[in-house]
Coordinates of C-alpha atoms in Angstrom, one line a residue:
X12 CA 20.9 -23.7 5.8
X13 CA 19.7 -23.1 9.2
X14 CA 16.1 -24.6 8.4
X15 CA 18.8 -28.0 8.2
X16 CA 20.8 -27.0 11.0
X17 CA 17.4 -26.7 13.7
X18 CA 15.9 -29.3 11.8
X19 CA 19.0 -31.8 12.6
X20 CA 18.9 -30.3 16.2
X21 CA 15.3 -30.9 16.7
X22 CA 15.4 -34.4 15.7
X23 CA 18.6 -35.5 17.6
X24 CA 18.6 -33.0 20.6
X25 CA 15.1 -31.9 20.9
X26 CA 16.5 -28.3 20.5
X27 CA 14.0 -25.8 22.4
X28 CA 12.4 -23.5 20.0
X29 CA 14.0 -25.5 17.1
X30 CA 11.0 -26.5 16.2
X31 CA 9.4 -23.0 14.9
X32 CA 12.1 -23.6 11.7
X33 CA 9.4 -26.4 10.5
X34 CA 6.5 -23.3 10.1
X35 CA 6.6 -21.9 7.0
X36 CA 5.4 -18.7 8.3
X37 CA 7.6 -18.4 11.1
X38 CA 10.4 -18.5 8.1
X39 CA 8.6 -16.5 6.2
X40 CA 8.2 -13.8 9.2
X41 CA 11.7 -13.8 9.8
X42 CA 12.9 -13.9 6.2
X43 CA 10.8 -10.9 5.5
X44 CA 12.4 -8.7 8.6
X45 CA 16.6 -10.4 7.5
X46 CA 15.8 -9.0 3.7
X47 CA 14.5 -5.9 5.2
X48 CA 17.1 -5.3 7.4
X49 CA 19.9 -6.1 5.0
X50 CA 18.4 -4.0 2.2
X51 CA 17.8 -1.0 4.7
X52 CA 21.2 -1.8 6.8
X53 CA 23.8 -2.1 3.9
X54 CA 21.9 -0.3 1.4
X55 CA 23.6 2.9 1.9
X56 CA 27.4 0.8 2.3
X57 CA 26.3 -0.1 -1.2
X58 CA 25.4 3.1 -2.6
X59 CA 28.1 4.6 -1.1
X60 CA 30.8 2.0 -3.1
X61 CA 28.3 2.5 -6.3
X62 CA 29.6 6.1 -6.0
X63 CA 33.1 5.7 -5.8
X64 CA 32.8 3.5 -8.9
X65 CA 30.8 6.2 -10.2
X66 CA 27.9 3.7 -11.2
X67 CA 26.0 6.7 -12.6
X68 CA 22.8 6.8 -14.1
X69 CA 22.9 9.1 -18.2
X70 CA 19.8 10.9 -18.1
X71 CA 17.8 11.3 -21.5
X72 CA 16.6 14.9 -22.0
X73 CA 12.9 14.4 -22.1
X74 CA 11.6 17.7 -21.1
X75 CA 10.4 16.7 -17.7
X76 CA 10.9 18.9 -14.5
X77 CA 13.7 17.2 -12.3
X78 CA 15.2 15.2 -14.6
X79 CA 18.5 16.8 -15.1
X80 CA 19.0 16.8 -11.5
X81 CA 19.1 13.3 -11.3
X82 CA 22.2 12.6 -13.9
X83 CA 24.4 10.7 -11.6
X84 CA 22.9 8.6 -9.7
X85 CA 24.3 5.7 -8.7
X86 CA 22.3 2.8 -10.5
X87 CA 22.6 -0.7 -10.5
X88 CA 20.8 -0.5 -7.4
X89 CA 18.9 -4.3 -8.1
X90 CA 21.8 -5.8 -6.9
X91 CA 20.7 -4.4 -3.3
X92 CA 17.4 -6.4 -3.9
X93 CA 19.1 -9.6 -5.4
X94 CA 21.5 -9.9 -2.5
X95 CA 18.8 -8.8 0.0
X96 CA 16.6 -11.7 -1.9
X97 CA 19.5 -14.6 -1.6
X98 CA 20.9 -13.7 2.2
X99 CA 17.4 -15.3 4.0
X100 CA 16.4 -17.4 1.1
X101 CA 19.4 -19.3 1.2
X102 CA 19.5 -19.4 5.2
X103 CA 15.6 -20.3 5.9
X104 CA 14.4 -22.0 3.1
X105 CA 14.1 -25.7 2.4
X106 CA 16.8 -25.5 -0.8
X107 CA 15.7 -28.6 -2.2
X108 CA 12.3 -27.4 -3.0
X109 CA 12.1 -27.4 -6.8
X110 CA 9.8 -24.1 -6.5
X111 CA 12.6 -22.6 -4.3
X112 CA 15.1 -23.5 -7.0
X113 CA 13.6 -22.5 -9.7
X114 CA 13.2 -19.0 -8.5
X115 CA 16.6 -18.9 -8.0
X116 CA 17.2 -19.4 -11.2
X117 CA 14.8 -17.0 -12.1
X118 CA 16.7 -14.2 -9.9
X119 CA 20.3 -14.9 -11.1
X120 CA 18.9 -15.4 -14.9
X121 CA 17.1 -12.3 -14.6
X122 CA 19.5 -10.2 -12.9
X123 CA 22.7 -11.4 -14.9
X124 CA 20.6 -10.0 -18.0
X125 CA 19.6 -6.6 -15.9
X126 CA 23.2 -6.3 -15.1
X127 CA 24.7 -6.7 -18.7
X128 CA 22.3 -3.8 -19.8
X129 CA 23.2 -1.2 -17.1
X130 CA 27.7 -2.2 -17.4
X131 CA 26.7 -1.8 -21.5
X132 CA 25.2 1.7 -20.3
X133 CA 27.4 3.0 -17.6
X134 CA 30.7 1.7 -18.6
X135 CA 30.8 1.6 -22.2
X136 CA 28.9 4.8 -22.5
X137 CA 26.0 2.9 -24.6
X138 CA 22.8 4.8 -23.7
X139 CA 20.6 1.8 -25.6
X140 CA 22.1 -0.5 -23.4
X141 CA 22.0 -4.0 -24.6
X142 CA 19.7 -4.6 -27.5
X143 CA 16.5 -5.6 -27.6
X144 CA 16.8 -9.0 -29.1
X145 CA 19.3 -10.0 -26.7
X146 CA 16.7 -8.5 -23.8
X147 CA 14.1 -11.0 -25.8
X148 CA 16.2 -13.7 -26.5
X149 CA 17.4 -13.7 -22.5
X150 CA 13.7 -13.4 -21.7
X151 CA 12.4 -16.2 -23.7
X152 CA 15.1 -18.4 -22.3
X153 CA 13.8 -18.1 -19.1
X154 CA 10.4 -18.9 -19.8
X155 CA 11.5 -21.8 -21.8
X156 CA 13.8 -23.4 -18.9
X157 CA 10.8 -22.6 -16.1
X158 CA 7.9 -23.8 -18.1
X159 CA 10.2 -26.9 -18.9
X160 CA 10.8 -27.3 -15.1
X161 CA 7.3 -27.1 -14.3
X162 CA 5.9 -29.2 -16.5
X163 CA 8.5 -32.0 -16.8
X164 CA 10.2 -32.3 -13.0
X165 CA 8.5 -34.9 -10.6
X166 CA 8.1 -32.6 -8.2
X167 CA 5.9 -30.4 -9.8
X168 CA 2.3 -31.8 -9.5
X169 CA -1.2 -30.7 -8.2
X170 CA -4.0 -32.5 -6.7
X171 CA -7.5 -31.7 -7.4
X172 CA -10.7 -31.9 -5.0
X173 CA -12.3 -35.4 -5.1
X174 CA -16.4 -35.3 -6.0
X175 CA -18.4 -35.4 -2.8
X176 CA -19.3 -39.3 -2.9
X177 CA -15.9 -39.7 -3.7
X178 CA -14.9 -38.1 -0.6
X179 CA -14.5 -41.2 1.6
X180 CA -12.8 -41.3 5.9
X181 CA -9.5 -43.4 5.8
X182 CA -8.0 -45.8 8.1
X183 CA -6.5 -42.4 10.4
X184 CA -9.9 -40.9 11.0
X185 CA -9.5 -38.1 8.3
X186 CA -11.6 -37.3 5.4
X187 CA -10.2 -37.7 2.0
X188 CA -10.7 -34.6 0.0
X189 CA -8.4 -34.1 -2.9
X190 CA -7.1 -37.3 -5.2
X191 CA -3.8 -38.2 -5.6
X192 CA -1.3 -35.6 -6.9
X193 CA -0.1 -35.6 -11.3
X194 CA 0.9 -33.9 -13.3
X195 CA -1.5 -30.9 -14.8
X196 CA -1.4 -28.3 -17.4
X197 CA -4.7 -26.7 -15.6
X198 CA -4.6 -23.2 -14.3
X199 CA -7.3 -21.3 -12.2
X200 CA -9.7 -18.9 -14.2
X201 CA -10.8 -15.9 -12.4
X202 CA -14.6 -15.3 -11.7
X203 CA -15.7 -18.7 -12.5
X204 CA -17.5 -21.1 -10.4
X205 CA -15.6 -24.2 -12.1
X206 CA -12.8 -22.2 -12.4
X207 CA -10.0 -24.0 -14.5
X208 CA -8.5 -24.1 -17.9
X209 CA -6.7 -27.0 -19.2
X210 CA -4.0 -25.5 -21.6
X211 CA -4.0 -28.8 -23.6
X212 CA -7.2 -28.1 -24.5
X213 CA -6.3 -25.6 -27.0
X214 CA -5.0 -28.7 -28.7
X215 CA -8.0 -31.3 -28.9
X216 CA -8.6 -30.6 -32.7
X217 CA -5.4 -33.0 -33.0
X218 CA -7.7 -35.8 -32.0
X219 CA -7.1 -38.7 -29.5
X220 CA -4.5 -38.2 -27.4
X221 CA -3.8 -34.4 -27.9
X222 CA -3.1 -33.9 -24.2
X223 CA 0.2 -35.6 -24.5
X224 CA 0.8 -32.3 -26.3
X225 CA -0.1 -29.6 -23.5
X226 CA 3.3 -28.5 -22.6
X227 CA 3.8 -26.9 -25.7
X228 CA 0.9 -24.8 -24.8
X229 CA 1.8 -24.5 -21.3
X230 CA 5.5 -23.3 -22.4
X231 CA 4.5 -21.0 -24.7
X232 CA 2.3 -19.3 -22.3
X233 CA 5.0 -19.4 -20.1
X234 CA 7.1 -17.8 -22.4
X235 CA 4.6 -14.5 -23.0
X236 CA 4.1 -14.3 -19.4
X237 CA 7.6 -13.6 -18.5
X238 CA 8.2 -11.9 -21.7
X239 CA 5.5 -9.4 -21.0
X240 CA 5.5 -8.7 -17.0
X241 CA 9.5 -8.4 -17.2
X242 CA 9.1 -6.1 -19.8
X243 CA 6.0 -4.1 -17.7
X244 CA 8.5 -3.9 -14.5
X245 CA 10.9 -2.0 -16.6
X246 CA 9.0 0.1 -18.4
X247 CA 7.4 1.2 -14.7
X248 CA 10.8 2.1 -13.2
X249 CA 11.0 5.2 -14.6
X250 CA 10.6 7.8 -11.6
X251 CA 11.8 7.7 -7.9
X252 CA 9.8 4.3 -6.0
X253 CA 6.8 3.9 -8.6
X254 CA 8.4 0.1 -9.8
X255 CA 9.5 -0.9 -6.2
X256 CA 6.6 0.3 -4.5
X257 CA 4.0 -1.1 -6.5
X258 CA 6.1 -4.5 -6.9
X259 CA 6.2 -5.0 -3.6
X260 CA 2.1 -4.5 -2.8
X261 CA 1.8 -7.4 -5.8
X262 CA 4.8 -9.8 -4.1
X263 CA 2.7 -9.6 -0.8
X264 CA -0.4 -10.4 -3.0
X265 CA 1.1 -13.2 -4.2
X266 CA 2.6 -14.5 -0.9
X267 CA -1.1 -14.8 0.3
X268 CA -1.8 -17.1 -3.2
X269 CA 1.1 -19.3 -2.6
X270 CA 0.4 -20.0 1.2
X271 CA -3.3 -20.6 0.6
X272 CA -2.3 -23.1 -2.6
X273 CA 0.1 -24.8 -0.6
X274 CA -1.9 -25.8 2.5
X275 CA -4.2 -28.3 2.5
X276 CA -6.8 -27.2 5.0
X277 CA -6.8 -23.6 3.1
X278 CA -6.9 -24.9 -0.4
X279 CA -10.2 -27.2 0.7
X280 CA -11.8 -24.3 2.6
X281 CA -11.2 -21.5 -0.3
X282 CA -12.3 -23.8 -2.9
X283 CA -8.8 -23.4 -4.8
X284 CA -6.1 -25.6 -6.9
X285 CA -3.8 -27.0 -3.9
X286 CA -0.5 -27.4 -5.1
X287 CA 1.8 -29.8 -3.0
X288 CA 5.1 -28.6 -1.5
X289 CA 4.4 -25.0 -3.1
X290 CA 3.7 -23.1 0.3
X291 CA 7.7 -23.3 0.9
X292 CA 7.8 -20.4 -1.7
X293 CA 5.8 -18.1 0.6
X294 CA 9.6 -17.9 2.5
X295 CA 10.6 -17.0 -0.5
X296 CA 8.6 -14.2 -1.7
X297 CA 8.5 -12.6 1.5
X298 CA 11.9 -12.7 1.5
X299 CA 11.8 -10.6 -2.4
X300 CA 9.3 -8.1 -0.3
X301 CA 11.1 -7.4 2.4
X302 CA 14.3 -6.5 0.1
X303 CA 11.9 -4.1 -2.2
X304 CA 10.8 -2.4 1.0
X305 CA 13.9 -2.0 2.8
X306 CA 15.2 -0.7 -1.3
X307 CA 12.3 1.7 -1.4
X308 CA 14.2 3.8 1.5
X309 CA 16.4 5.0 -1.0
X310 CA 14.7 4.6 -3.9
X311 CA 11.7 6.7 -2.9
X312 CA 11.8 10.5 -3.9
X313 CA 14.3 12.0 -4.3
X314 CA 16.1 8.7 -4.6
X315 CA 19.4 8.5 -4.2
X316 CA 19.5 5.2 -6.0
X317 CA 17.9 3.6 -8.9
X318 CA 17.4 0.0 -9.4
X319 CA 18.5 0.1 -13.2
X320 CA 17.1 -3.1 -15.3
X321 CA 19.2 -5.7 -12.8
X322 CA 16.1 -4.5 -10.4
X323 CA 13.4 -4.2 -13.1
X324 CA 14.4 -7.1 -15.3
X325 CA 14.6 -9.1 -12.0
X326 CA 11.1 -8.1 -10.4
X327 CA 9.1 -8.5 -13.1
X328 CA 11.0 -12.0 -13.8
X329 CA 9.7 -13.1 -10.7
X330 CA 6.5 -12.0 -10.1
X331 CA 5.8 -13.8 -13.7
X332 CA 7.2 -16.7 -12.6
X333 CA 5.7 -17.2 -9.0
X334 CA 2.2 -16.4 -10.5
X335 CA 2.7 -19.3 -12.9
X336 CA 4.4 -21.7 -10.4
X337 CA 1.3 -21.1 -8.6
X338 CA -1.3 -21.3 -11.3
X339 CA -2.4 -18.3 -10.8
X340 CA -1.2 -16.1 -14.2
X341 CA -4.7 -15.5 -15.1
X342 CA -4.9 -12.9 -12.8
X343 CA -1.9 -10.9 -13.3
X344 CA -3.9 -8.6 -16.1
X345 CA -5.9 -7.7 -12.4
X346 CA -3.1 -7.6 -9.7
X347 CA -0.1 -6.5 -12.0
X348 CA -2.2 -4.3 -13.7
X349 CA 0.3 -0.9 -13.2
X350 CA 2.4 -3.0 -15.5
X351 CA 0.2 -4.3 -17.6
X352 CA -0.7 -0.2 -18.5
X353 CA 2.3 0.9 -18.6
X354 CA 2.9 -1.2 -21.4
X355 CA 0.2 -1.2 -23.3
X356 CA 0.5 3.0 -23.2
X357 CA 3.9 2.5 -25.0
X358 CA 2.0 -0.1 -27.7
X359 CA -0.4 1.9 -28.1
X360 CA 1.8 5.2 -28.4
X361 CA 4.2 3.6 -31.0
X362 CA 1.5 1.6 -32.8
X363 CA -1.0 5.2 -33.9
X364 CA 2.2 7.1 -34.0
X365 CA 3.2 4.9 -36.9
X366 CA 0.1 4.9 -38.3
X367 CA -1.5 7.9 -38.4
X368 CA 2.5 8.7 -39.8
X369 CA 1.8 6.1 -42.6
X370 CA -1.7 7.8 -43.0
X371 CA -1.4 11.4 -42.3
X372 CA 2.2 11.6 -43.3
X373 CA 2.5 13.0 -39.9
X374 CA 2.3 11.1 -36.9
X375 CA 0.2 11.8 -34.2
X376 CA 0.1 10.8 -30.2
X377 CA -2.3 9.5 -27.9
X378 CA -0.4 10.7 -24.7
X379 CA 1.6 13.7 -24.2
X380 CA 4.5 11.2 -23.4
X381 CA 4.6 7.3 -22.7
X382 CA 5.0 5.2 -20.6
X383 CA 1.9 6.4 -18.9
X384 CA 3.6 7.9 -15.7
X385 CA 5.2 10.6 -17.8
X386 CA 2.2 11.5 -19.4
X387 CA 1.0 12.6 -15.5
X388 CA 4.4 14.6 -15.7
X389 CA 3.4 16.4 -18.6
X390 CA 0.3 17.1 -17.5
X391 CA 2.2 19.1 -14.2
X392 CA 1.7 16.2 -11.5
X393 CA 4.7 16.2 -9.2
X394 CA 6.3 12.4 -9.7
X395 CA 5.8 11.7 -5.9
X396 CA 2.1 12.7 -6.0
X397 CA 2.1 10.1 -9.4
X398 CA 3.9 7.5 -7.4
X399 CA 1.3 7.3 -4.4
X400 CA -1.6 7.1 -6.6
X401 CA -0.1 4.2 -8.7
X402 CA 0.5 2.6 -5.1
X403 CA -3.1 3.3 -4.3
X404 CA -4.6 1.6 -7.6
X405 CA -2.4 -0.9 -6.8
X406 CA -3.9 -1.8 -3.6
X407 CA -7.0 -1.5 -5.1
X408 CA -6.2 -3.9 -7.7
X409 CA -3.8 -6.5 -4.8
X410 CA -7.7 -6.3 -2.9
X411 CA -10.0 -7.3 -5.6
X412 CA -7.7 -10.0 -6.5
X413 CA -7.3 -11.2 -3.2
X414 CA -11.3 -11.1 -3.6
X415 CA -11.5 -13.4 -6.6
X416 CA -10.7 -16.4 -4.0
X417 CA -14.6 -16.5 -3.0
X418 CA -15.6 -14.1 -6.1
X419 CA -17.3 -16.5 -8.3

């Protein structure tokens, strides 16, 4: 709304300053400090109210030190994030952007679904929350309405460098670099020097014509990716700021990716896919960090909220969807990779428990406990001492990616 407002005043009234409101990273600066602010400012207003309504979290009795001590605590704390998220989106960004609206979606989608689970759980006393197949079902919606939107919507293209004899000075002085922008089911590959895959591809053995056909592909992948990083998220929030710490180090990851895609001069320089109009979700995303941030001061041990699956459901939502919207999904197995292990130690637990169970007629663990941080708390690490560590592999892992720009 106010990108409009200074925008209107710029062009009519020459508005001093109004100008800045046409920098993305000016809005993107200021949309990170609003979210933080809000999050950090009326956190505690809402945790206060969460109380009263005695929006408790029901602690399973796993055996780990601490846990009792947090039964109670107020949950449901995503909705700090969401409306942390929304306040600065919806006041600095360019609302028409079909990146922009799409994450919207992806927010509300995400966080209805997040929501449902935790009321199921706190008010009707249902510690499974809401079942699976509905989780699935919500899930695979999603990533069947954004891979549709990506694909399909006009607005949606890329535009790919030209070959250098190809690369010819126009009328204004300025080199033509990259053709004209279409449509595209290509996504960058990590580590390669021609680094990108063509989804349709997986259909040529249909014959002439089978690229007509890529958005089947494109939407399934779609599909797995937000099925499985949504999933990651919530399996990470299990003790006090591991999820929103280690979310937030990936969101600023990907706010680098969707600037650099988005501008021109940064896309030709870095060798990289450059994706009109997509830089306006850099406001965005740094909008979702500065929420998570200014959540972590209450979420971080001992918290005196917890984000309950409207957070989880929600983070991962979007950090699956962005990295797609950005063509850049490849390298979540890299940069979300705290997620990615998190939920392959619960595969992995479930799939030898069953079948050294089917084999043994006893069944038999790989970790003391999963998801993986618990299996730290059985081994006698103090949570917070987990937490940091899992922050520091995630730099780690947000650095080497950011490397895989020039790695090749």
């Amino acid at each position: 709304m106010l990108y409009y407002l200074f925008e209107y005043l710029e062009s009519q009234f020459n508005f001093p300053g109004a100008g800045l409101f046409q920098f993305i990273t000016f809005r993107a600066a200021a949309a990170f400090i609003l979210a933080l602010l809000v999050s950090s400012i009326y956190g505690k207003r809402i945790i206060n109210f969460l109380r009263k309504q005695q929006v408790g979290e029901t602690i399973r009795d796993l055996g780990l030190e601490g846990q009792t001590q947090k039964a109670g605590t107020p949950t449901m704390g995503g909705l700090i994030i969401i409306f942390s998220t929304l306040i600065p989106v919806l006041l600095l960004t360019k609302l028409d952007n079909i990146y922009v609206i799409i994450l919207l979606i992806t927010t509300v989608w995400m966080g209805l679904i997040g929501f449902i689970d935790d009321y199921i759980k706190v008010f009707k006393k249902n510690k499974a929350g809401l079942k699976g197949r509905f989780k699935i079902l919500g899930q695979v919606g999603l990533g069947l309405i954004v891979g549709s939107m990506l694909y399909f919507h006009e607005g949606v293209t890329i535009k790919e460098q030209l070959p250098v004899d190809q690369q010819i000075v126009q009328e204004d002085g300025r080199k033509k670099i990259f053709g004209e922008a279409h449509k595209s089911t290509k996504t960058t590959v990590p580590f390669l020097k021609n680094n990108e895959l063509d989804y349709s591809n997986f259909l040529s053995f249909l014959g002439d014509g089978y690229e007509k056909y890529g958005w089947i592909v494109f939407i399934f992948v779609t599909i797995f990716i937000v099925t499985g990083i949504s999933n990651g998220a919530n399996l990470t929030d299990g003790i006090d700021g591991l999820a929103t710490g280690s979310s937030a180090i990936i969101v600023i990851a990907l706010a680098l990716f969707a600037w650099i895609s988005g501008n021109i001069i940064f896309s030709d320089y870095l060798d990289v896919m450059y994706i009109p109009n997509s830089g306006e979700m850099t406001v965005y995303i740094l909008a979702f960090a500065g929420a998570l941030i200014g959540f972590l001061w209450y979420n971080t041990y001992p918290a005196q909220i917890f984000m309950g699956d409207t957070g989880s459901l929600t983070i991962g939502g979007i950090i699956a969807v962005i990295a797609i919207a950005i063509r850049k999904e490849l390298l979540l197995p890299i940069l979300a990779g705290i997620f990615v292990v998190e939920n392959l130690s619960v595969m992995l637990q479930v799939s030898y428990f069953k079948y050294t169970k089917k084999k043994f007629g006893e069944g038999r663990r790989i970790f003391k406990m999963s998801p993986l941080h618990h299996h730290y708390q059985k081994l006698g690490y103090h949570e917070s001492k987990i937490v940091v560590r899992f922050w520091i592999v995630g730099i780690l892992l947000a650095v080497f990616t950011i490397v895989t720009l020039k790695l090749r």
